[in-house]
Amino acid sequence: MPKSLLIALKDLTLAFRDVGGLLLMLLAPFALTVGIGLVTGRFSGDSSTGLSQIPVVLVNNDDGDLGRVLVETFASADLADLLEPKTVTDEAAARAAIDADEAAAAVIVPAGFSTAIFEAVADAPSIELVLNPERPVSAGVVQSIVESLLSRIEVGRVSGQVAVEQLLQTGRITPDQAEAIGREFGEQQAGTAGSAITIRRVDVSGRAAEAFDVLTIIAPGFALMFLMFTVTNAGRTIIQERLNGTLPRLLAAPIGAGEVLGGKLLGIFLIGVAQVAILILANGALFGVDWGEPVAVIALVLASAAGAAGWGALLAALAQSPAQISGLGSALMLIFGILGGSLGNQIALPDMLLPVAWLTPNYWGIQGFAALGTGASLAEIAPDLGALLAMAAALFGVAIVAFRRRGLV
Amino acid sequence: MKNILVARDLRKTYGENEAVKGVSFEIKAGEIFSLLGPNGAGKTTTISMLSGLIAPTAGDADIAGHSIVRDSLRVRERIGVVPQEIALYDDLTARENLTFWGQMYGLSGGRLKTRIAAVLEQIGLSDRANERIKTYSGGMKRRVNIGVGLLHEPQLLFMDEPTVGIDPQSRRAILDTVKALNTQGMAVLYTTHYMEEAAELSDRVGIIDHGKMIALGTQRELAQQIGGRETLSLHIGDDQNSQALAEVVRGLPGVDQASAMDHTVSVIVASAAEALAPVVGAASANGFRIRGVEVTEPDLESVFLHLTGRALRD
Ligand SMILES: Nc1ncnc2c1ncn2[C@@H]1O[C@H](COP(=O)(O)OP(=O)(O)OP(=O)(O)O)[C@@H](O)[C@H]1O
Ligand SMILES: [Mg+2]
């Protein structure tokens, strides 16, 4: 095993033996997540006991195929356990059902929807999705079903062929329907570009009705906030090891100075990864948070830890004493928490400060986790991953130069 | 016998402060060489240069045939280092510390296991090996600190004041370990400011002061340097000022050097028989009460006193 990896693993072991550190690394963000989760009602109602029989109200004002497919999809045998659809003709009745908390969501297909889509008119009417903020998880499920259905149709429309196989495989449509839709799409193919199908989400109570599961924002928010503590604490060990003689002893061993520094920096990263991964897994296991596509979630955990570790490395390279890095670390944790959105949706953050928010791993990480929670793919969070990795590369680069210049390693 | 280490005119300057001012010496394979000197003499700085931790401002040294300046990595593979301050991970057990440091010296697998078991035996901690270092006494930590330096069976071991601040029993154990290692053929560079340790352990001694090697040789050779002189140790009462007495005695005929430590004044004289009466007489005349007088053969302490006019620990 390379010596730098052995050094990093040694640091990981030490981090998990530091009881005080663990309280801040794991217990604090977890407790805050649970606390805020309770306040937002995440643990009451429909979310924690598994989802079934979600009441949905459907209003189909469309006389074409798309409206029909949507209604049939909701009524399909595959989704029978999950959904309890009810078709009404009156939009007002649908909205009333949401207000009365009788349904988790209402899906309203406007008149002329199919025609507008097929003929690719400029201002095609949107499908209206009314979500019940009291049931964010159930509403999120309905939303994701509508989105996936529409995106499949959209793929077919734009490319000139309906994703017949997909639709068939998932039992969304019958072969007859597929053929009909495919033919019409094919005819309309010429001259259309871009997405014509849109969903208009309706915010019922003024709260964020599109939240899929509040925990997909709250939990990463706190995890990433305390990640800043973790990485600065890990960075601090570089200065501490210099003072207590273990770093000089390493440098007197037959190892290159670069390998020693590499090991210490890798250690910061690994400890960060461990912390975020544990919090993500714990929230998933205990509260059934669905984080989204596993590969994308792993990528985001790694990238977030890398971006934050860059800050830890930089502080370690610049600080004069362990006490100083602890102080700076706590300050950075709070500032990044506020600016990056860990403590709420960038509460009234002036535009001027937005570029500052971009410097925080919190901003990109939270954005990424929220997107994944509502079904985004790896490709869709690529900008967030890119920003985090660029941040890591830049900060590690500066830190290494600073370490060398100061002759610290 | 072959030299395992040859240091040539090593120098280290920190800004204005010249910590080591051109030190040259040799260590033969299999011998114990002590670097004896007071605080701030430059012992640690010398060892740090030799172990590749800091670069010499000038000069060079060959260890096992490799230059410390040009071939630092090779040198570091061949030496064991026991730093003056305990350098271990408090939250790892002794075994985990030894495992980690063994890996840093390139050991792995079965050989690492065997070496750890052997070292634990050697430092007498086999039964406590799985306890965290932070629960250890100072003496036990010191022993693990030494053990780390032995894992890869170096040809030359650097030990920088390994007995500072520990109880007599642990100190005894460490000195015995050093002798045992030496019997197995390991050369040792041992720094200390305890004259007795250097006397007990060393084949040869270098006396270092203010960054300069002021004397070098076997103990017998060093004793000869002070040319058959003898030491009078004057013991005085607790209420008496030993510094003042040293001052009084220093000017007397036949007195070479005098220095005070605690309640004893050491006086180096050409002949104890001739100097005894005038020294005691001058002390009484100046109001000092002498409680006892000892005449001793010259030792390393008196060599240092003779050369510098100071005690090793003042
Ligand atoms: N990194 C440094 N920067 C500046 N001066 C230093 C540095 N290291 C040592 N010195 C100075 O060099 C001189 C020799 O120090 P050194 O630590 O080598 O002495 P020593 O013989 O090991 O003393 P001790 O018995 O106290 O350990 C001292 O004057 C010390 O202040
Ligand atoms: Mg020293």
CSV table of C-alpha atoms and ligand atoms in Angstrom, one decimal, chain B residues 12-15 17-20 37-48 54 84-85 160-161 164 191-193 208 211, ligand 1:
chain,number,residue,atom,x,y,z
B,12,LYS,CA,23.8,25.1,10.8
B,13,THR,CA,22.9,28.7,10.9
B,14,TYR,CA,19.5,30.1,12.0
B,15,GLY,CA,19.5,33.7,10.9
B,17,ASN,CA,22.4,32.4,15.4
B,18,GLU,CA,25.1,29.8,14.4
B,19,ALA,CA,23.7,26.7,16.2
B,20,VAL,CA,26.3,24.3,15.0
B,37,GLY,CA,26.8,18.9,26.1
B,38,PRO,CA,24.7,21.3,28.0
B,39,ASN,CA,21.3,22.7,26.9
B,40,GLY,CA,21.5,24.6,23.6
B,41,ALA,CA,24.9,23.1,22.8
B,42,GLY,CA,23.6,22.0,19.4
B,43,LYS,CA,23.1,18.3,20.0
B,44,THR,CA,19.6,18.1,18.5
B,45,THR,CA,20.5,20.3,15.6
B,46,THR,CA,23.4,18.0,14.8
B,47,ILE,CA,21.2,14.9,14.9
B,48,SER,CA,18.5,16.6,12.8
B,54,ILE,CA,17.1,19.7,8.2
B,84,GLN,CA,14.1,13.9,22.0
B,85,GLU,CA,10.4,14.7,22.4
B,160,ASP,CA,18.5,12.2,21.4
B,161,GLU,CA,18.4,12.6,25.2
B,164,VAL,CA,15.0,13.2,30.0
B,191,THR,CA,23.2,12.6,23.1
B,192,THR,CA,22.9,13.6,26.7
B,193,HIS,CA,23.8,16.2,29.2
B,208,ILE,CA,29.9,19.8,22.4
B,211,GLY,CA,27.9,24.5,18.6
C,1,LIG,N1,14.6,25.9,14.4
C,1,LIG,C1,15.4,26.8,15.1
C,1,LIG,N2,15.4,28.1,14.8
C,1,LIG,C2,16.3,28.9,15.4
C,1,LIG,N3,17.2,28.5,16.3
C,1,LIG,C3,17.2,27.2,16.7
C,1,LIG,C4,16.3,26.3,16.0
C,1,LIG,N4,16.6,25.1,16.6
C,1,LIG,C5,17.6,25.2,17.4
C,1,LIG,N5,18.0,26.5,17.5
C,1,LIG,C6,19.0,27.1,18.3
C,1,LIG,O1,20.2,26.3,18.1
C,1,LIG,C7,20.9,26.1,19.3
C,1,LIG,C8,21.1,24.7,19.5
C,1,LIG,O2,19.9,24.0,19.8
C,1,LIG,P1,19.8,22.5,20.0
C,1,LIG,O3,18.3,22.2,20.1
C,1,LIG,O4,20.5,21.8,18.9
C,1,LIG,O5,20.5,22.2,21.4
C,1,LIG,P2,20.6,20.9,22.2
C,1,LIG,O6,22.0,20.6,22.5
C,1,LIG,O7,19.8,19.8,21.6
C,1,LIG,O8,19.9,21.4,23.6
C,1,LIG,P3,19.0,20.6,24.6
C,1,LIG,O9,19.9,19.8,25.5
C,1,LIG,O10,18.2,21.7,25.3
C,1,LIG,O11,18.1,19.7,23.8
C,1,LIG,C9,20.1,26.8,20.4
C,1,LIG,O12,20.6,28.1,20.6
C,1,LIG,C10,18.7,26.9,19.8
C,1,LIG,O13,18.1,28.0,20.3
